[in-house]
Amino acid sequence: MSQDYNKTMNLPQTEFSMRAALPKKEPKMVEEWQTSDQYHKLMEKNAGKPLYVLHDGPPYANGDIHMGTALNKVLKDIIVRSKNMTGFRSPYVPGWDTHGLPIELKALKKVGLGADISPVELRRHCKEFALSYVDSQREQFKRLGSLGDFSDPYLTLKPEFEARQIEIFGEMAKKGYIYKGLKPVYWCPHDVTALAEAEIEYADDPCYSIYVKFLVKDDKGVLTGLGADLSKTYVIIWTTTTWTLPANVAICAGPDFDYSLVKAGEEYYVVATELVESTMKAGHIESYEILGSCKGKDLEYGTCYHPFLDRESMLIVGDHVTLETGTGFVHTAPGHGAEDFDVCVNHYPEIPVIVPVDDHGRMTEEAGFSAGLTTDEANKVIAKHLEESGHLFATMKFTHQYPHCWRCKQPILFRATEQWFCSIDGFKKEAIDAVKQVEWIPGWGEDRMISMIQDRNDWCISRQRNWGVPIPIFYCKQCGAYHIDDSTIKAVADLFRKEGSDGWYLHEASEILPAGTKCPKCGCTEFTKETDIMDVWFDSGVTHAAVLDQRPDLKWPADLYLEGADQYRGWFQSSLLTSVAWRGIAPYKAVCTHGWVVDGEGRKQSKSLGNVNAPSEVIDEYGADILRLWVASSDYHSDVRVSTDIIKQLAEVYRKIRNTARYILGNLYDFNPDTDSVSDDQLTELDRWALDRLNSLTEKVRAAYDRFEFHIVYHAVHNFCTVDMSNFYLDVLKDRLYSEAADSVERRAAQTAIYRILRDLTLLFAPVIPFTSEEIWSYLPLEKGMDKTAPVFNEMPTAHAGESEAFMAKWDRIHALRDDVNKALELARTAKVIGKSLEAKVILSCEGELLDFVGSVKETLPMVFIVSQVEIKEGAEGDFAGDVAGLKVTVAKADGQKCERCWIYSDTVGQCAEHPTLCARCAKVLGK
């Protein structure tokens, strides 16, 4: 009766499943992490280690997360996990930005836009809405595998946060950086509030540009001296914002530009000399004569008649005038333009600032016949009036980049209003110096931040809404002067710490201010409160002070800020400005940025294009570890592509990594690393090669984690599993693992090597795929000293001195031999000479040094080639020549018979009477 020799083999055994089933397994693991309080246990384990703080930029609590949010949170989690595994205690406190207009608008929609509701009641609805999305996003972040203090996050609406915000505001005010002034600001008529630069998006705006004739009243004798008849002489301006003409009070020329007096028919026009031709072409004037020219500064203090209002427009000069487009004369309305405002206020204080547009974007009575119209409606009506009155020189279609509100996506206005500002000019040099002390990743971030700060003079920090932190300013009822000092700031901060910022609306000024508070100017003791709230960028901009500086588990400044590249003008900048104004240095040591998420073709994701991949959809179908693999595979400093096909490809990569782990686990079923491991001197050369490849992987991966280059981690691990392990080491190892005696040194050496490989591989990749790593960890037999809780509770391996260069060079040559032999085996298989590779005998023909080398490794080659025999011949004859110079390979049928147990062909099959179908090696194993 024949014996079933399969039962005598050491075939793989494991309950670690081939199918990942991540969507089913992961939620249970998330629940277990929360139940066991894994985060705080990790912090306890790492107590005493150097602190590394990645400070979380607060997402806005008003919707579900998208792929961009997922990218951001996974990147942060990879860093936090890797730092906790490389010698640091790295806490992670998630936060949320919970104030602001989008939440207020949602709350108003809920209660009814026309509802008569008190500020306190509205704020209650806002808070409920914000907290509901904090809870929702918190669960979504946990589902991504994020490890952090989700039970105690920071929220900008918490009383202690708001109190600290007031204190920072007070410190900045004490230094003179906070002031109230009339200036043109970005104004959203749809949302009825001022906006900060960070709340602006630019988009193409098709419009009509118009050339308008301003009749000259007083030319200071310059134009008449060139032959002009002032009753028919016009300065021509060009504008794309027709609705701002009612605010025109001046016309600005470049002081050193040349301006020509042009006669066309009976009229005279004044235009910049370089722009005469293009201006006349726009007016469809082919025949004209240039009578003379003058400098822009020669026209200063002349006047023109406003084309439709009973008002004069003064001729002024300014360095902001260019000759790129238009006529060389800038229509100047200081109520609606920053440069217009600056040139008038700084150099022509006699010129009034007129703002004929109200909060809702409608023209006021000061606008004359366009009163009551929206700015868009006014564009058409004013243009028609100019045409009818003969003041419209030309009109043409024009498309330009125009600022839009980032929330409602509507065009904004530049509108001079009284607002609260932070004077960046007051500490600009210190801010730029602070930028230079920060590590910027990528390096171009430094220049970008410096240029943004250099171009910024003020930060408008007031908003005309209800849902936010009130600006802690009091006004004297008698003289109207505003009042702020240390005592008022302390009173407000104490109130907010006790009651939250609702206290501002629940109490009168007299109930908040310290007893006996008097107006420094007039001595009055009665005050009113400011009604504006702070810009939400001020809220998030002080998280470094309200969170890092306050929580005992964190530190100030942070080691790292990591957000999207749009935050150079947002959170990175607002945090830097408040920090420098407060303490003189940046709130972070390093700043790292990522790009936008786009579809597989590089297009912006949008529902209308049908190219949106929601994180929940990816996780529900593939699992969070696949989504995290997508993040790690990307060079995230530029835009990151995602599509169904990309996710499928990553799922296939994941399958290969998982199968590598499964194969190794299957071969460790009877291995105890504490009792069965062999010493290094008992490892075979092949095992030493594999462990050296692991050592090189460790060195590369550790360095990549330190540089936040996770795509290098991903590619290195993928290549190691595929090329070094699956395609070579684990493939040639099968015979030793399956066929040698279970407790033989040969097999135990192989198990020792693959145990170390899987242990270290799991630790190295745990920050990227924590769910799968923890699953592997639960099946892996661990030696004493390893924390069985989860990979993240252990230190990553460190690289050590590896094998010699000569040793690895030897194995590189063996690999090259194997590559040529594999090609020859494939040809022989196609020619039906052999079926499986074990049916083959490989004959290597070579001469000289190559012959010597091949001879020196002859005993290793059958195992490496996975063939039954290798024969070496001196000479240059053979069937196949590959890439190894001087080598010829011939494939023949193997000698002897096939061993029924190991399937290797051998002349020794049949020599053992007890096991006549086995080779001598297998018979010996069974005889033990």
Short mmCIF file of C-alpha atoms in Angstrom, two decimals, residues 678-883:
data_model
loop_
_atom_site.label_atom_id
_atom_site.label_comp_id
_atom_site.label_asym_id
_atom_site.label_seq_id
_atom_site.Cartn_x
_atom_site.Cartn_y
_atom_site.Cartn_z
CA VAL A 678 19.29 29.53 15.38
CA SER A 679 22.38 31.66 15.88
CA ASP A 680 23.62 33.85 13.05
CA ASP A 681 26.52 31.51 12.29
CA GLN A 682 24.01 28.72 11.57
CA LEU A 683 22.18 30.72 8.91
CA THR A 684 22.85 29.77 5.30
CA GLU A 685 24.34 32.24 2.87
CA LEU A 686 20.93 32.58 1.24
CA ASP A 687 19.37 33.51 4.60
CA ARG A 688 22.14 36.01 5.24
CA TRP A 689 21.48 37.55 1.82
CA ALA A 690 17.77 37.88 2.58
CA LEU A 691 18.43 39.46 5.98
CA ASP A 692 20.86 41.91 4.41
CA ARG A 693 18.17 42.92 1.93
CA LEU A 694 15.89 43.45 4.95
CA ASN A 695 18.60 45.55 6.55
CA SER A 696 18.87 47.72 3.43
CA LEU A 697 15.08 48.07 3.40
CA THR A 698 15.13 49.12 7.05
CA GLU A 699 17.74 51.78 6.40
CA LYS A 700 15.86 53.16 3.40
CA VAL A 701 12.45 53.13 5.07
CA ARG A 702 13.63 54.72 8.31
CA ALA A 703 15.30 57.53 6.37
CA ALA A 704 12.17 58.02 4.25
CA TYR A 705 9.94 58.28 7.33
CA ASP A 706 12.28 60.90 8.75
CA ARG A 707 11.94 62.92 5.53
CA PHE A 708 8.16 62.32 5.29
CA GLU A 709 8.73 60.64 1.89
CA PHE A 710 6.15 57.91 2.26
CA HIS A 711 6.08 57.07 -1.45
CA ILE A 712 9.65 55.82 -0.98
CA VAL A 713 8.45 53.66 1.94
CA TYR A 714 5.65 52.27 -0.23
CA HIS A 715 7.83 51.49 -3.26
CA ALA A 716 10.63 50.03 -1.14
CA VAL A 717 8.28 47.67 0.72
CA HIS A 718 6.44 46.71 -2.47
CA ASN A 719 9.71 45.92 -4.28
CA PHE A 720 11.06 43.99 -1.31
CA CYS A 721 7.94 41.82 -1.10
CA THR A 722 7.71 41.28 -4.83
CA VAL A 723 11.29 41.16 -6.11
CA ASP A 724 13.39 40.04 -3.15
CA MET A 725 10.86 37.82 -1.40
CA SER A 726 8.15 36.40 -3.68
CA ASN A 727 10.19 36.27 -6.88
CA PHE A 728 13.31 34.89 -5.29
CA TYR A 729 13.93 34.14 -1.63
CA LEU A 730 10.59 32.65 -0.63
CA ASP A 731 10.41 30.80 -3.92
CA VAL A 732 13.76 29.03 -3.55
CA LEU A 733 13.17 28.48 0.16
CA LYS A 734 10.17 26.19 -0.31
CA ASP A 735 12.13 22.96 -0.57
CA ARG A 736 14.04 23.64 2.64
CA LEU A 737 10.89 24.65 4.54
CA TYR A 738 8.69 21.83 3.25
CA SER A 739 11.08 18.91 2.87
CA GLU A 740 13.75 19.11 5.55
CA ALA A 741 13.10 17.66 9.00
CA ALA A 742 10.80 19.93 11.00
CA ASP A 743 13.37 20.63 13.70
CA SER A 744 16.46 20.47 11.53
CA VAL A 745 18.99 23.29 11.64
CA GLU A 746 18.38 23.89 7.92
CA ARG A 747 14.65 24.46 8.38
CA ARG A 748 15.00 26.33 11.67
CA ALA A 749 17.51 28.65 9.97
CA ALA A 750 14.98 29.40 7.25
CA GLN A 751 12.26 29.98 9.86
CA THR A 752 14.56 32.23 11.88
CA ALA A 753 15.19 34.35 8.80
CA ILE A 754 11.56 34.63 7.66
CA TYR A 755 10.42 35.34 11.22
CA ARG A 756 12.81 38.26 11.46
CA ILE A 757 11.76 39.42 8.00
CA LEU A 758 8.02 39.43 8.74
CA ARG A 759 8.48 40.89 12.21
CA ASP A 760 10.54 43.80 10.92
CA LEU A 761 8.51 44.23 7.74
CA THR A 762 5.33 44.49 9.79
CA LEU A 763 6.87 47.12 12.06
CA LEU A 764 8.28 49.09 9.15
CA PHE A 765 4.95 49.25 7.32
CA ALA A 766 2.68 49.51 10.37
CA PRO A 767 2.31 53.33 10.12
CA VAL A 768 0.94 52.93 6.60
CA ILE A 769 -1.42 49.95 6.98
CA PRO A 770 -2.12 49.73 10.74
CA PHE A 771 -5.16 47.44 10.43
CA THR A 772 -3.38 44.75 8.42
CA SER A 773 -0.18 45.14 10.43
CA GLU A 774 -2.09 44.56 13.63
CA GLU A 775 -3.79 41.53 12.11
CA ILE A 776 -0.41 40.07 11.09
CA TRP A 777 0.96 40.88 14.54
CA SER A 778 -1.82 38.88 16.18
CA TYR A 779 -0.77 35.75 14.22
CA LEU A 780 2.98 36.21 14.48
CA PRO A 781 4.79 34.19 17.19
CA LEU A 782 6.69 36.90 19.06
CA GLU A 783 9.83 36.60 21.15
CA LYS A 784 10.01 37.88 24.69
CA GLY A 785 10.44 41.62 24.91
CA MET A 786 8.08 42.38 22.02
CA ASP A 787 4.82 44.11 22.95
CA LYS A 788 2.01 41.93 21.67
CA THR A 789 -0.62 44.71 21.96
CA ALA A 790 0.02 46.12 18.49
CA PRO A 791 2.97 46.96 16.24
CA VAL A 792 2.73 50.66 17.16
CA PHE A 793 3.67 49.77 20.76
CA ASN A 794 7.09 48.60 19.54
CA GLU A 795 10.15 50.33 18.17
CA MET A 796 10.84 50.07 14.47
CA PRO A 797 13.95 48.05 13.68
CA THR A 798 17.14 49.96 13.03
CA ALA A 799 19.71 49.19 10.38
CA HIS A 800 23.05 47.68 11.42
CA ALA A 801 26.30 46.84 9.74
CA GLY A 802 25.38 44.55 6.87
CA GLU A 803 27.14 41.88 4.90
CA SER A 804 30.35 42.76 3.09
CA GLU A 805 30.30 44.24 -0.39
CA ALA A 806 32.08 41.14 -1.68
CA PHE A 807 29.39 38.90 -0.23
CA MET A 808 26.54 40.87 -1.82
CA ALA A 809 28.45 41.17 -5.11
CA LYS A 810 28.74 37.38 -5.13
CA TRP A 811 24.98 37.07 -4.77
CA ASP A 812 24.39 39.69 -7.43
CA ARG A 813 26.32 37.42 -9.80
CA ILE A 814 24.28 34.41 -8.70
CA HIS A 815 21.12 36.41 -9.45
CA ALA A 816 22.43 37.23 -12.89
CA LEU A 817 23.08 33.54 -13.52
CA ARG A 818 19.56 32.75 -12.35
CA ASP A 819 18.03 35.32 -14.70
CA ASP A 820 19.73 33.73 -17.72
CA VAL A 821 18.81 30.22 -16.58
CA ASN A 822 15.15 31.23 -16.10
CA LYS A 823 15.02 32.49 -19.68
CA ALA A 824 16.53 29.22 -20.94
CA LEU A 825 14.06 27.20 -18.84
CA GLU A 826 11.16 29.11 -20.33
CA LEU A 827 12.38 28.36 -23.85
CA ALA A 828 12.77 24.70 -22.97
CA ARG A 829 9.28 24.66 -21.49
CA THR A 830 7.88 26.18 -24.69
CA ALA A 831 9.76 23.57 -26.72
CA LYS A 832 8.23 20.80 -24.55
CA VAL A 833 11.68 19.67 -23.37
CA ILE A 834 10.49 20.00 -19.79
CA GLY A 835 7.35 20.81 -17.89
CA LYS A 836 8.16 22.04 -14.37
CA SER A 837 11.61 23.39 -13.65
CA LEU A 838 12.44 20.40 -11.36
CA GLU A 839 12.30 18.18 -14.44
CA ALA A 840 15.40 19.96 -15.72
CA LYS A 841 19.11 19.55 -15.56
CA VAL A 842 20.89 22.79 -16.39
CA ILE A 843 24.28 22.67 -18.08
CA LEU A 844 26.37 25.84 -17.74
CA SER A 845 29.21 26.24 -20.24
CA CYS A 846 31.85 28.90 -19.59
CA GLU A 847 35.56 29.51 -19.33
CA GLY A 848 38.20 31.32 -17.29
CA GLU A 849 37.22 33.35 -14.23
CA LEU A 850 33.51 32.76 -14.83
CA LEU A 851 34.10 28.99 -14.83
CA ASP A 852 35.93 29.33 -11.51
CA PHE A 853 33.12 31.39 -10.02
CA VAL A 854 30.36 29.06 -11.19
CA GLY A 855 32.31 26.12 -9.84
CA SER A 856 32.67 27.81 -6.45
CA VAL A 857 28.90 28.13 -6.03
CA LYS A 858 27.88 24.89 -7.77
CA GLU A 859 26.31 23.34 -4.68
CA THR A 860 24.01 26.36 -4.25
CA LEU A 861 22.83 26.57 -7.85
CA PRO A 862 20.22 23.75 -8.01
CA MET A 863 18.38 25.37 -5.11
CA VAL A 864 18.67 28.88 -6.60
CA PHE A 865 17.56 27.71 -10.07
CA ILE A 866 14.89 25.38 -8.58
CA VAL A 867 16.11 22.55 -10.84
CA SER A 868 17.13 18.98 -10.02
CA GLN A 869 20.73 19.12 -11.22
CA VAL A 870 23.34 21.61 -12.42
CA GLU A 871 26.29 20.51 -14.51
CA ILE A 872 29.25 22.74 -15.32
CA LYS A 873 31.31 22.40 -18.49
CA GLU A 874 34.37 24.22 -19.66
CA GLY A 875 33.84 25.66 -23.10
CA ALA A 876 31.67 28.06 -25.07
CA GLU A 877 29.10 25.66 -26.48
CA GLY A 878 25.44 25.79 -25.43
CA ASP A 879 21.88 26.40 -26.58
CA PHE A 880 21.21 29.79 -25.02
CA ALA A 881 23.23 32.93 -24.45
CA GLY A 882 21.79 35.57 -22.15
CA ASP A 883 23.10 38.71 -20.47
#
